[in-house]
Amino acid sequence: MKFEEIAAVTGKGGLFRIAKPGRTGIILESLDAQKKKVVVGADAQVSILSEISIYTHTEEGATPLADVMRKIHAEFDGDTGLSKTSDPDELKAFLQHILPDYDESRVYVSDIKKLVTWYNLLAKDHPEVFEVEPETEKEEEKEEN
């Protein structure tokens, strides 16, 4: 599984695997143990994890969520010791440790809670998502373009 195959839906907790597009919307399957299938209509706000970034003070202005989650996984290997009920100051310190140049004025505690919740879910049930693609595949794609 890759970050490009995982989505978050506004108003629905958790993460979903994109199963396939349907006539009335997108068919999603929850990543939790229930594997519940849900159809979301065209009016639903669906965000693909590979397209989400965290605001930073860098020249680019943001860091992709996938990169941040890989940093977390490299450092904590699946156990951050945090949850969505953790103290706000502890959550801010955690993100400051992982991403020192994050923009404190544009990244809210609720965003950090989502990051921690999503990371914990993926680390528990789908740790393969944190594996980095081999460089040879990326180089081949660049040569073709």
Short mmCIF file of N, CA and C in Angstrom, two decimals:
data_model
loop_
_atom_site.label_atom_id
_atom_site.label_comp_id
_atom_site.label_asym_id
_atom_site.label_seq_id
_atom_site.Cartn_x
_atom_site.Cartn_y
_atom_site.Cartn_z
N MET A 1 0.84 -1.17 0.00
CA MET A 1 0.00 0.00 0.00
C MET A 1 0.89 1.25 0.00
N LYS A 2 0.44 2.29 -0.67
CA LYS A 2 1.18 3.54 -0.77
C LYS A 2 0.30 4.69 -0.27
N PHE A 3 0.94 5.82 0.01
CA PHE A 3 0.20 7.00 0.46
C PHE A 3 -0.79 7.46 -0.59
N GLU A 4 -0.53 7.18 -1.87
CA GLU A 4 -1.43 7.58 -2.96
C GLU A 4 -2.75 6.80 -2.93
N GLU A 5 -2.78 5.68 -2.22
CA GLU A 5 -3.96 4.82 -2.16
C GLU A 5 -4.79 5.04 -0.90
N ILE A 6 -4.36 5.96 -0.04
CA ILE A 6 -5.02 6.18 1.25
C ILE A 6 -5.68 7.55 1.26
N ALA A 7 -6.91 7.61 1.77
CA ALA A 7 -7.66 8.86 1.78
C ALA A 7 -8.27 9.12 3.16
N ALA A 8 -8.49 10.39 3.42
CA ALA A 8 -9.23 10.84 4.59
C ALA A 8 -10.46 11.57 4.08
N VAL A 9 -11.59 11.39 4.75
CA VAL A 9 -12.83 12.01 4.33
C VAL A 9 -13.31 12.93 5.44
N THR A 10 -13.59 14.18 5.07
CA THR A 10 -14.09 15.14 6.04
C THR A 10 -15.41 14.64 6.62
N GLY A 11 -15.50 14.64 7.95
CA GLY A 11 -16.72 14.20 8.61
C GLY A 11 -16.73 12.73 8.97
N LYS A 12 -15.75 11.98 8.49
CA LYS A 12 -15.66 10.55 8.82
C LYS A 12 -14.29 10.32 9.46
N GLY A 13 -14.29 9.71 10.62
CA GLY A 13 -13.03 9.45 11.30
C GLY A 13 -12.26 8.33 10.64
N GLY A 14 -10.97 8.33 10.83
CA GLY A 14 -10.14 7.25 10.33
C GLY A 14 -9.64 7.49 8.92
N LEU A 15 -8.99 6.45 8.40
CA LEU A 15 -8.45 6.50 7.05
C LEU A 15 -9.08 5.40 6.21
N PHE A 16 -9.04 5.59 4.90
CA PHE A 16 -9.68 4.66 3.98
C PHE A 16 -8.77 4.34 2.81
N ARG A 17 -8.85 3.10 2.33
CA ARG A 17 -8.17 2.71 1.11
C ARG A 17 -9.13 2.98 -0.03
N ILE A 18 -8.63 3.55 -1.09
CA ILE A 18 -9.48 3.82 -2.25
C ILE A 18 -9.65 2.51 -2.99
N ALA A 19 -10.88 1.98 -2.96
CA ALA A 19 -11.16 0.69 -3.61
C ALA A 19 -11.34 0.90 -5.11
N LYS A 20 -12.31 1.73 -5.49
CA LYS A 20 -12.52 2.03 -6.91
C LYS A 20 -13.57 3.12 -7.04
N PRO A 21 -13.52 3.82 -8.17
CA PRO A 21 -14.57 4.81 -8.42
C PRO A 21 -15.87 4.09 -8.80
N GLY A 22 -16.97 4.62 -8.33
CA GLY A 22 -18.27 4.06 -8.67
C GLY A 22 -19.09 5.06 -9.45
N ARG A 23 -20.31 4.69 -9.81
CA ARG A 23 -21.17 5.59 -10.58
C ARG A 23 -21.60 6.80 -9.77
N THR A 24 -21.80 6.60 -8.49
CA THR A 24 -22.29 7.69 -7.66
C THR A 24 -21.22 8.33 -6.79
N GLY A 25 -19.98 7.86 -6.90
CA GLY A 25 -18.91 8.41 -6.08
C GLY A 25 -17.73 7.46 -6.04
N ILE A 26 -17.01 7.49 -4.94
CA ILE A 26 -15.84 6.65 -4.75
C ILE A 26 -16.16 5.60 -3.69
N ILE A 27 -15.74 4.37 -3.96
CA ILE A 27 -15.90 3.30 -2.98
C ILE A 27 -14.62 3.23 -2.16
N LEU A 28 -14.77 3.37 -0.84
CA LEU A 28 -13.64 3.36 0.08
C LEU A 28 -13.78 2.19 1.04
N GLU A 29 -12.64 1.70 1.52
CA GLU A 29 -12.65 0.62 2.51
C GLU A 29 -11.84 1.09 3.71
N SER A 30 -12.42 1.00 4.89
CA SER A 30 -11.73 1.49 6.09
C SER A 30 -10.46 0.67 6.33
N LEU A 31 -9.44 1.33 6.87
CA LEU A 31 -8.17 0.66 7.13
C LEU A 31 -8.14 -0.05 8.47
N ASP A 32 -9.17 0.11 9.27
CA ASP A 32 -9.20 -0.57 10.56
C ASP A 32 -9.54 -2.04 10.37
N ALA A 33 -9.67 -2.76 11.45
CA ALA A 33 -9.93 -4.20 11.41
C ALA A 33 -11.29 -4.55 10.80
N GLN A 34 -12.25 -3.62 10.84
CA GLN A 34 -13.59 -3.90 10.33
C GLN A 34 -13.64 -3.98 8.81
N LYS A 35 -12.74 -3.28 8.11
CA LYS A 35 -12.70 -3.26 6.63
C LYS A 35 -14.06 -2.89 6.04
N LYS A 36 -14.75 -1.96 6.69
CA LYS A 36 -16.08 -1.54 6.27
C LYS A 36 -15.99 -0.72 4.98
N LYS A 37 -16.86 -1.01 4.03
CA LYS A 37 -16.87 -0.28 2.76
C LYS A 37 -17.89 0.85 2.83
N VAL A 38 -17.49 1.99 2.26
CA VAL A 38 -18.31 3.19 2.28
C VAL A 38 -18.28 3.81 0.89
N VAL A 39 -19.42 4.32 0.45
CA VAL A 39 -19.46 5.05 -0.81
C VAL A 39 -19.62 6.53 -0.47
N VAL A 40 -18.70 7.35 -0.97
CA VAL A 40 -18.81 8.78 -0.76
C VAL A 40 -19.12 9.45 -2.09
N GLY A 41 -20.04 10.38 -2.04
CA GLY A 41 -20.48 11.07 -3.25
C GLY A 41 -19.49 12.12 -3.71
N ALA A 42 -19.79 12.70 -4.85
CA ALA A 42 -18.93 13.72 -5.44
C ALA A 42 -18.89 14.98 -4.58
N ASP A 43 -19.87 15.16 -3.72
CA ASP A 43 -19.89 16.34 -2.86
C ASP A 43 -19.04 16.19 -1.60
N ALA A 44 -18.54 14.99 -1.33
CA ALA A 44 -17.71 14.76 -0.15
C ALA A 44 -16.30 15.29 -0.38
N GLN A 45 -15.70 15.79 0.68
CA GLN A 45 -14.33 16.28 0.58
C GLN A 45 -13.39 15.15 0.94
N VAL A 46 -12.75 14.58 -0.09
CA VAL A 46 -11.83 13.46 0.06
C VAL A 46 -10.41 13.98 -0.16
N SER A 47 -9.52 13.71 0.79
CA SER A 47 -8.12 14.14 0.68
C SER A 47 -7.23 12.91 0.61
N ILE A 48 -6.41 12.84 -0.43
CA ILE A 48 -5.45 11.76 -0.59
C ILE A 48 -4.22 12.12 0.25
N LEU A 49 -3.72 11.17 1.05
CA LEU A 49 -2.62 11.47 1.96
C LEU A 49 -1.38 11.97 1.24
N SER A 50 -1.11 11.49 0.03
CA SER A 50 0.08 11.92 -0.69
C SER A 50 -0.01 13.38 -1.13
N GLU A 51 -1.21 13.97 -1.09
CA GLU A 51 -1.40 15.35 -1.51
C GLU A 51 -1.47 16.33 -0.34
N ILE A 52 -1.38 15.82 0.88
CA ILE A 52 -1.45 16.66 2.08
C ILE A 52 -0.03 17.05 2.49
N SER A 53 0.14 18.30 2.90
CA SER A 53 1.44 18.80 3.37
C SER A 53 1.25 19.54 4.69
N ILE A 54 2.36 19.72 5.39
CA ILE A 54 2.37 20.47 6.64
C ILE A 54 3.12 21.77 6.39
N TYR A 55 2.50 22.89 6.76
CA TYR A 55 3.12 24.20 6.56
C TYR A 55 4.44 24.31 7.32
N THR A 56 5.44 24.90 6.64
CA THR A 56 6.75 25.12 7.26
C THR A 56 7.25 26.52 6.92
N HIS A 57 8.34 26.89 7.55
CA HIS A 57 8.99 28.17 7.27
C HIS A 57 10.10 28.01 6.24
N THR A 58 10.12 26.90 5.51
CA THR A 58 11.15 26.65 4.52
C THR A 58 10.84 27.39 3.23
N GLU A 59 11.76 27.31 2.29
CA GLU A 59 11.59 27.97 1.00
C GLU A 59 10.38 27.39 0.24
N GLU A 60 10.17 26.09 0.37
CA GLU A 60 9.04 25.44 -0.30
C GLU A 60 7.70 25.82 0.34
N GLY A 61 7.71 26.11 1.62
CA GLY A 61 6.51 26.52 2.33
C GLY A 61 5.72 25.39 2.95
N ALA A 62 6.08 24.14 2.62
CA ALA A 62 5.38 22.98 3.18
C ALA A 62 6.22 21.73 2.99
N THR A 63 5.97 20.74 3.84
CA THR A 63 6.63 19.44 3.74
C THR A 63 5.53 18.39 3.56
N PRO A 64 5.67 17.50 2.57
CA PRO A 64 4.65 16.47 2.35
C PRO A 64 4.42 15.61 3.60
N LEU A 65 3.17 15.28 3.83
CA LEU A 65 2.79 14.46 4.98
C LEU A 65 3.52 13.11 4.95
N ALA A 66 3.68 12.54 3.78
CA ALA A 66 4.36 11.24 3.66
C ALA A 66 5.78 11.33 4.20
N ASP A 67 6.50 12.42 3.89
CA ASP A 67 7.86 12.59 4.38
C ASP A 67 7.88 12.73 5.90
N VAL A 68 6.93 13.47 6.44
CA VAL A 68 6.86 13.66 7.89
C VAL A 68 6.58 12.32 8.57
N MET A 69 5.65 11.55 8.02
CA MET A 69 5.32 10.25 8.63
C MET A 69 6.50 9.29 8.55
N ARG A 70 7.26 9.34 7.46
CA ARG A 70 8.45 8.48 7.35
C ARG A 70 9.50 8.89 8.38
N LYS A 71 9.64 10.19 8.64
CA LYS A 71 10.57 10.66 9.68
C LYS A 71 10.14 10.14 11.05
N ILE A 72 8.83 10.23 11.31
CA ILE A 72 8.30 9.73 12.59
C ILE A 72 8.59 8.24 12.72
N HIS A 73 8.35 7.50 11.65
CA HIS A 73 8.54 6.05 11.70
C HIS A 73 10.02 5.70 11.88
N ALA A 74 10.90 6.44 11.22
CA ALA A 74 12.34 6.18 11.36
C ALA A 74 12.80 6.42 12.80
N GLU A 75 12.23 7.43 13.44
CA GLU A 75 12.65 7.77 14.80
C GLU A 75 11.95 6.94 15.88
N PHE A 76 10.65 6.69 15.72
CA PHE A 76 9.88 6.06 16.79
C PHE A 76 9.49 4.62 16.50
N ASP A 77 9.63 4.19 15.26
CA ASP A 77 9.35 2.81 14.86
C ASP A 77 8.00 2.29 15.36
N GLY A 78 6.96 3.07 15.14
CA GLY A 78 5.61 2.62 15.44
C GLY A 78 5.06 2.98 16.80
N ASP A 79 5.87 3.54 17.69
CA ASP A 79 5.37 3.85 19.03
C ASP A 79 5.79 5.26 19.45
N THR A 80 4.91 6.22 19.20
CA THR A 80 5.19 7.60 19.58
C THR A 80 4.87 7.86 21.05
N GLY A 81 4.02 7.01 21.62
CA GLY A 81 3.59 7.23 23.00
C GLY A 81 2.55 8.33 23.10
N LEU A 82 2.04 8.80 21.96
CA LEU A 82 1.05 9.87 21.94
C LEU A 82 -0.27 9.35 21.40
N SER A 83 -1.34 10.09 21.71
CA SER A 83 -2.65 9.81 21.14
C SER A 83 -3.36 11.15 20.97
N LYS A 84 -4.58 11.10 20.44
CA LYS A 84 -5.31 12.35 20.23
C LYS A 84 -5.71 13.01 21.54
N THR A 85 -5.60 12.30 22.67
CA THR A 85 -5.94 12.87 23.97
C THR A 85 -4.70 13.40 24.70
N SER A 86 -3.54 13.36 24.05
CA SER A 86 -2.32 13.86 24.68
C SER A 86 -2.41 15.37 24.89
N ASP A 87 -1.60 15.86 25.82
CA ASP A 87 -1.54 17.29 26.15
C ASP A 87 -1.12 18.11 24.92
N PRO A 88 -1.80 19.22 24.64
CA PRO A 88 -1.45 20.05 23.48
C PRO A 88 0.03 20.48 23.43
N ASP A 89 0.60 20.81 24.59
CA ASP A 89 2.01 21.20 24.61
C ASP A 89 2.92 20.03 24.24
N GLU A 90 2.53 18.83 24.66
CA GLU A 90 3.30 17.63 24.33
C GLU A 90 3.22 17.35 22.82
N LEU A 91 2.04 17.56 22.23
CA LEU A 91 1.87 17.35 20.79
C LEU A 91 2.71 18.36 19.99
N LYS A 92 2.70 19.62 20.43
CA LYS A 92 3.50 20.65 19.76
C LYS A 92 5.00 20.34 19.86
N ALA A 93 5.43 19.90 21.02
CA ALA A 93 6.84 19.55 21.21
C ALA A 93 7.23 18.36 20.33
N PHE A 94 6.32 17.42 20.19
CA PHE A 94 6.57 16.26 19.32
C PHE A 94 6.78 16.71 17.88
N LEU A 95 5.89 17.55 17.35
CA LEU A 95 6.04 18.00 15.97
C LEU A 95 7.27 18.88 15.83
N GLN A 96 7.57 19.68 16.83
CA GLN A 96 8.77 20.52 16.80
C GLN A 96 10.02 19.65 16.71
N HIS A 97 10.00 18.50 17.38
CA HIS A 97 11.13 17.56 17.35
C HIS A 97 11.27 16.93 15.96
N ILE A 98 10.15 16.53 15.36
CA ILE A 98 10.16 15.86 14.06
C ILE A 98 10.39 16.86 12.92
N LEU A 99 9.73 17.99 13.00
CA LEU A 99 9.77 18.99 11.93
C LEU A 99 10.06 20.35 12.56
N PRO A 100 11.33 20.64 12.86
CA PRO A 100 11.68 21.85 13.61
C PRO A 100 11.22 23.16 12.97
N ASP A 101 11.05 23.18 11.66
CA ASP A 101 10.69 24.43 10.99
C ASP A 101 9.21 24.52 10.65
N TYR A 102 8.36 23.74 11.34
CA TYR A 102 6.92 23.82 11.04
C TYR A 102 6.38 25.18 11.47
N ASP A 103 5.35 25.63 10.78
CA ASP A 103 4.76 26.96 11.01
C ASP A 103 3.73 26.86 12.14
N GLU A 104 4.11 27.31 13.34
CA GLU A 104 3.25 27.19 14.52
C GLU A 104 1.95 27.98 14.38
N SER A 105 1.97 29.03 13.57
CA SER A 105 0.76 29.85 13.43
C SER A 105 -0.26 29.25 12.46
N ARG A 106 0.17 28.33 11.60
CA ARG A 106 -0.74 27.75 10.60
C ARG A 106 -1.03 26.27 10.83
N VAL A 107 -0.26 25.62 11.71
CA VAL A 107 -0.49 24.22 12.04
C VAL A 107 -1.09 24.17 13.44
N TYR A 108 -2.34 23.76 13.51
CA TYR A 108 -3.07 23.76 14.78
C TYR A 108 -2.89 22.45 15.52
N VAL A 109 -3.22 22.46 16.81
CA VAL A 109 -3.14 21.24 17.62
C VAL A 109 -4.04 20.15 17.03
N SER A 110 -5.19 20.54 16.49
CA SER A 110 -6.09 19.54 15.88
C SER A 110 -5.42 18.86 14.69
N ASP A 111 -4.58 19.59 13.96
CA ASP A 111 -3.83 19.00 12.84
C ASP A 111 -2.81 17.99 13.35
N ILE A 112 -2.15 18.32 14.44
CA ILE A 112 -1.14 17.42 15.02
C ILE A 112 -1.83 16.17 15.56
N LYS A 113 -3.03 16.34 16.15
CA LYS A 113 -3.79 15.19 16.63
C LYS A 113 -4.13 14.25 15.49
N LYS A 114 -4.53 14.81 14.33
CA LYS A 114 -4.81 13.98 13.15
C LYS A 114 -3.56 13.25 12.71
N LEU A 115 -2.44 13.96 12.67
CA LEU A 115 -1.17 13.35 12.27
C LEU A 115 -0.84 12.16 13.16
N VAL A 116 -0.94 12.35 14.46
CA VAL A 116 -0.62 11.28 15.42
C VAL A 116 -1.60 10.11 15.28
N THR A 117 -2.88 10.42 15.17
CA THR A 117 -3.90 9.37 15.03
C THR A 117 -3.68 8.58 13.76
N TRP A 118 -3.46 9.27 12.64
CA TRP A 118 -3.23 8.59 11.37
C TRP A 118 -1.95 7.77 11.41
N TYR A 119 -0.89 8.34 11.99
CA TYR A 119 0.37 7.59 12.09
C TYR A 119 0.17 6.33 12.91
N ASN A 120 -0.48 6.43 14.06
CA ASN A 120 -0.69 5.26 14.92
C ASN A 120 -1.47 4.17 14.19
N LEU A 121 -2.49 4.56 13.44
CA LEU A 121 -3.29 3.59 12.68
C LEU A 121 -2.45 2.89 11.62
N LEU A 122 -1.70 3.67 10.86
CA LEU A 122 -0.88 3.09 9.80
C LEU A 122 0.26 2.24 10.37
N ALA A 123 0.89 2.69 11.43
CA ALA A 123 2.00 1.94 12.03
C ALA A 123 1.52 0.60 12.59
N LYS A 124 0.32 0.58 13.11
CA LYS A 124 -0.23 -0.64 13.71
C LYS A 124 -0.64 -1.66 12.64
N ASP A 125 -1.40 -1.20 11.64
CA ASP A 125 -1.99 -2.13 10.68
C ASP A 125 -1.32 -2.18 9.32
N HIS A 126 -0.59 -1.13 8.94
CA HIS A 126 -0.01 -1.06 7.59
C HIS A 126 1.39 -0.43 7.61
N PRO A 127 2.36 -1.03 8.33
CA PRO A 127 3.69 -0.43 8.41
C PRO A 127 4.42 -0.40 7.06
N GLU A 128 3.99 -1.20 6.10
CA GLU A 128 4.64 -1.22 4.79
C GLU A 128 4.51 0.11 4.05
N VAL A 129 3.55 0.93 4.43
CA VAL A 129 3.35 2.22 3.76
C VAL A 129 4.53 3.17 3.99
N PHE A 130 5.32 2.94 5.03
CA PHE A 130 6.43 3.82 5.35
C PHE A 130 7.71 3.48 4.58
N GLU A 131 7.71 2.37 3.86
CA GLU A 131 8.88 1.98 3.08
C GLU A 131 9.06 2.96 1.93
N VAL A 132 10.30 3.35 1.69
CA VAL A 132 10.61 4.29 0.62
C VAL A 132 10.80 3.51 -0.67
N GLU A 133 10.27 4.08 -1.76
CA GLU A 133 10.42 3.43 -3.06
C GLU A 133 11.89 3.40 -3.44
N PRO A 134 12.33 2.32 -4.09
CA PRO A 134 13.73 2.26 -4.53
C PRO A 134 14.06 3.40 -5.49
N GLU A 135 15.26 3.94 -5.39
CA GLU A 135 15.69 5.07 -6.21
C GLU A 135 15.71 4.73 -7.70
N THR A 136 15.95 3.48 -8.02
CA THR A 136 16.04 3.11 -9.43
C THR A 136 14.71 3.34 -10.16
N GLU A 137 13.61 3.07 -9.50
CA GLU A 137 12.30 3.30 -10.11
C GLU A 137 12.06 4.79 -10.35
N LYS A 138 12.45 5.62 -9.41
CA LYS A 138 12.27 7.07 -9.56
C LYS A 138 13.14 7.60 -10.69
N GLU A 139 14.37 7.09 -10.81
CA GLU A 139 15.27 7.55 -11.87
C GLU A 139 14.75 7.14 -13.25
N GLU A 140 14.17 5.95 -13.35
CA GLU A 140 13.60 5.50 -14.62
C GLU A 140 12.44 6.39 -15.04
N GLU A 141 11.61 6.80 -14.08
CA GLU A 141 10.49 7.67 -14.39
C GLU A 141 10.97 9.02 -14.91
N LYS A 142 12.04 9.55 -14.31
CA LYS A 142 12.59 10.83 -14.75
C LYS A 142 13.14 10.73 -16.17
N GLU A 143 13.79 9.61 -16.50
CA GLU A 143 14.35 9.43 -17.84
C GLU A 143 13.26 9.33 -18.89
N GLU A 144 12.13 8.74 -18.55
CA GLU A 144 11.03 8.60 -19.50
C GLU A 144 10.38 9.95 -19.80
N ASN A 145 10.39 10.85 -18.83
CA ASN A 145 9.78 12.17 -19.02
C ASN A 145 10.72 13.04 -19.74
#
